[in-house]
C-alpha positions as a printed NumPy array, in Angstrom:
array([[-180.665,   38.438,   75.71 ],
       [-176.998,   38.442,   74.926],
       [-174.984,   39.844,   77.872],
       [-172.63 ,   41.558,   75.415],
       [-175.345,   44.098,   74.574],
       [-177.25 ,   44.412,   77.861],
       [-175.78 ,   45.106,   81.29 ],
       [-176.865,   42.586,   83.945],
       [-179.925,   43.679,   85.901],
       [-181.156,   46.218,   83.342],
       [-184.929,   45.648,   82.912],
       [-186.123,   44.443,   79.499],
       [-189.104,   46.823,   79.387],
       [-189.64 ,   50.545,   79.871],
       [-192.348,   53.183,   79.595],
       [-189.844,   56.044,   79.567],
       [-190.86 ,   57.344,   76.118],
       [-194.619,   57.282,   76.728],
       [-196.237,   59.977,   74.604],
       [-193.106,   60.535,   72.512],
       [-192.382,   59.423,   68.976],
       [-190.547,   56.108,   68.838],
       [-188.605,   54.298,   66.133],
       [-190.764,   51.925,   64.105],
       [-189.257,   48.481,   63.524],
       [-190.132,   46.06 ,   60.736],
       [-190.596,   42.317,   61.01 ],
       [-187.44 ,   41.882,   58.892],
       [-185.413,   44.062,   61.288],
       [-186.609,   42.094,   64.33 ],
       [-185.749,   38.822,   62.56 ],
       [-182.27 ,   40.169,   61.724],
       [-181.69 ,   41.295,   65.329],
       [-182.725,   37.833,   66.505],
       [-180.387,   36.163,   64.   ],
       [-177.504,   38.333,   65.249],
       [-178.256,   37.551,   68.912],
       [-179.34 ,   41.077,   69.834],
       [-182.778,   39.705,   70.686],
       [-182.751,   36.227,   72.215],
       [-184.558,   33.562,   70.192],
       [-186.608,   32.569,   73.231],
       [-187.604,   36.143,   74.098],
       [-191.392,   36.32 ,   73.88 ],
       [-192.292,   39.45 ,   71.925],
       [-194.784,   40.633,   69.354],
       [-194.477,   43.55 ,   66.944],
       [-197.501,   45.827,   66.721],
       [-197.353,   48.742,   64.317],
       [-193.57 ,   48.71 ,   64.579],
       [-193.46 ,   48.687,   68.396],
       [-191.93 ,   45.744,   70.237],
       [-194.389,   44.449,   72.846],
       [-193.303,   41.858,   75.439],
       [-195.74 ,   38.985,   75.841],
       [-197.093,   37.934,   79.225],
       [-195.508,   34.865,   80.742],
       [-197.428,   31.611,   80.318],
       [-198.76 ,   29.898,   83.422],
       [-199.422,   26.205,   84.013],
       [-203.127,   26.497,   83.104],
       [-202.176,   28.044,   79.762],
       [-199.725,   25.256,   78.956],
       [-202.047,   22.435,   80.088],
       [-204.92 ,   23.788,   78.005],
       [-202.706,   24.355,   74.961],
       [-201.331,   20.801,   75.168],
       [-204.815,   19.284,   75.54 ],
       [-206.213,   21.279,   72.617],
       [-203.22 ,   20.377,   70.465],
       [-203.801,   16.647,   71.048],
       [-207.567,   17.006,   70.551],
       [-207.296,   18.931,   67.288],
       [-204.406,   16.911,   65.848],
       [-206.646,   13.822,   65.987],
       [-209.545,   15.581,   64.244],
       [-207.813,   17.78 ,   61.685],
       [-209.343,   17.397,   58.207],
       [-206.947,   16.538,   55.373],
       [-207.392,   19.94 ,   53.734],
       [-206.381,   21.931,   56.851],
       [-203.123,   22.581,   58.67 ],
       [-202.573,   23.646,   62.259],
       [-199.565,   25.544,   63.568],
       [-198.83 ,   26.525,   67.168],
       [-197.11 ,   29.676,   68.399],
       [-195.934,   30.721,   64.97 ],
       [-194.715,   34.17 ,   63.998],
       [-197.916,   35.263,   62.256],
       [-196.8  ,   38.063,   59.91 ],
       [-199.682,   40.43 ,   59.199],
       [-197.83 ,   43.403,   57.666],
       [-194.258,   44.608,   57.278],
       [-194.397,   46.054,   60.805],
       [-196.803,   43.737,   62.635],
       [-196.595,   40.145,   63.748],
       [-198.392,   38.3  ,   66.515],
       [-197.764,   34.891,   68.08 ],
       [-201.149,   33.201,   68.545],
       [-201.377,   29.839,   70.267],
       [-203.038,   28.179,   67.242],
       [-203.657,   29.12 ,   63.616],
       [-205.636,   26.925,   61.215],
       [-205.099,   27.461,   57.498],
       [-205.617,   25.574,   54.197],
       [-203.059,   22.856,   53.494],
       [-202.928,   24.073,   49.875],
       [-201.53 ,   27.475,   50.9  ],
       [-198.744,   25.963,   53.025],
       [-196.99 ,   27.689,   55.914],
       [-195.266,   30.105,   53.517],
       [-198.693,   31.202,   52.322],
       [-200.01 ,   31.829,   55.836],
       [-201.434,   35.341,   56.014],
       [-204.465,   37.188,   57.321],
       [-206.218,   36.185,   54.102],
       [-205.534,   32.452,   54.473],
       [-205.986,   32.027,   58.249],
       [-209.333,   30.354,   58.943],
       [-209.279,   30.27 ,   62.75 ],
       [-206.95 ,   31.891,   65.274],
       [-206.963,   30.775,   68.916],
       [-205.434,   32.745,   71.774],
       [-205.214,   31.117,   75.213],
       [-205.032,   33.616,   78.05 ],
       [-204.347,   33.297,   81.724],
       [-202.644,   36.579,   82.653],
       [-203.175,   38.313,   79.273],
       [-206.982,   38.123,   78.95 ],
       [-207.564,   41.889,   78.761],
       [-204.862,   42.314,   76.1  ],
       [-206.162,   39.368,   74.043],
       [-209.805,   40.512,   74.228],
       [-208.873,   44.149,   73.607],
       [-205.984,   45.22 ,   71.414],
       [-205.25 ,   41.817,   69.863],
       [-208.904,   41.128,   69.021],
       [-209.116,   44.566,   67.386],
       [-205.995,   43.827,   65.348],
       [-207.283,   40.441,   64.19 ],
       [-210.64 ,   41.982,   63.205],
       [-208.928,   44.813,   61.35 ],
       [-206.912,   42.291,   59.353],
       [-210.098,   40.352,   58.518],
       [-209.442,   37.16 ,   60.499],
       [-212.776,   35.364,   60.04 ],
       [-212.872,   33.687,   63.435],
       [-210.979,   34.28 ,   66.67 ],
       [-211.339,   32.325,   69.888],
       [-209.91 ,   33.851,   73.056],
       [-209.992,   31.166,   75.736],
       [-209.728,   32.112,   79.396],
       [-207.505,   29.319,   80.737],
       [-208.487,   30.029,   84.341],
       [-212.299,   29.983,   83.958],
       [-212.356,   27.75 ,   80.827],
       [-214.586,   30.246,   79.062],
       [-214.257,   30.848,   75.317],
       [-214.94 ,   34.219,   73.715],
       [-215.885,   33.405,   70.116],
       [-215.366,   36.336,   67.733],
       [-216.872,   36.308,   64.226],
       [-217.805,   38.752,   61.461],
       [-214.708,   40.979,   61.428],
       [-214.916,   44.648,   60.482],
       [-212.273,   47.397,   60.591],
       [-213.886,   48.554,   63.87 ],
       [-213.892,   45.115,   65.528],
       [-215.905,   41.913,   65.505],
       [-219.683,   42.228,   65.035],
       [-220.355,   38.956,   66.842],
       [-218.708,   38.097,   70.173],
       [-220.264,   35.23 ,   72.113],
       [-219.078,   33.881,   75.452],
       [-219.251,   30.083,   75.744],
       [-219.057,   28.156,   79.019],
       [-216.756,   25.154,   79.413],
       [-219.586,   22.627,   78.926],
       [-220.834,   24.222,   75.696],
       [-219.874,   22.909,   72.266],
       [-217.399,   25.069,   70.382],
       [-217.716,   24.444,   66.654],
       [-215.419,   26.455,   64.377],
       [-216.735,   27.704,   61.05 ],
       [-213.8  ,   26.137,   59.205],
       [-214.525,   22.49 ,   60.142],
       [-217.202,   20.915,   62.341],
       [-214.832,   17.993,   63.006],
       [-212.752,   20.315,   65.222],
       [-215.625,   20.69 ,   67.701],
       [-214.546,   20.756,   71.336],
       [-216.003,   21.044,   74.826],
       [-213.354,   22.554,   77.076],
       [-214.747,   20.775,   80.152],
       [-214.093,   17.389,   78.511],
       [-210.383,   17.961,   77.821],
       [-207.758,   16.091,   79.818],
       [-205.989,   18.969,   81.577],
       [-203.066,   17.175,   83.213]])
């Protein structure tokens, strides 16, 4: 963050207003603050219902798994699909998340990426597993994301979420690293986590 606005040593997060009303921000306001240098471009945050939420730091296992999956899927991506990594996934005027992968139809383009066009969202978790399986999974289900994979980067276990409802996903299946993961959107994207080159 720009030192002009923040004194050195002042923590970036606080729970001081817990239980009190807080100002609700919009995605547009966060983007404007980033453009003006108030929020650093590399600051890892998400916006949930207007509240700024810092993201957990990414460990080596997270980055190795993300890189291996990116290579694997880039080689197998059907012509009618696109894949984007760590994008600002705008869900409403006051909510955006930054999933590790989002698959969407090529025809809709990145500008058309929305909850309605996303076909598969993948979150890789090392230190954020509880958050990804809890609040974030509930958000994705509420927005109707057809399929969500939350992959535990430490244990190489995938939690496959399908059949979204406003209350959560009806189907959540845990898959071990040696099991085939086949997304609904394209069988060609099948993967076994145990077979990835995690270097």
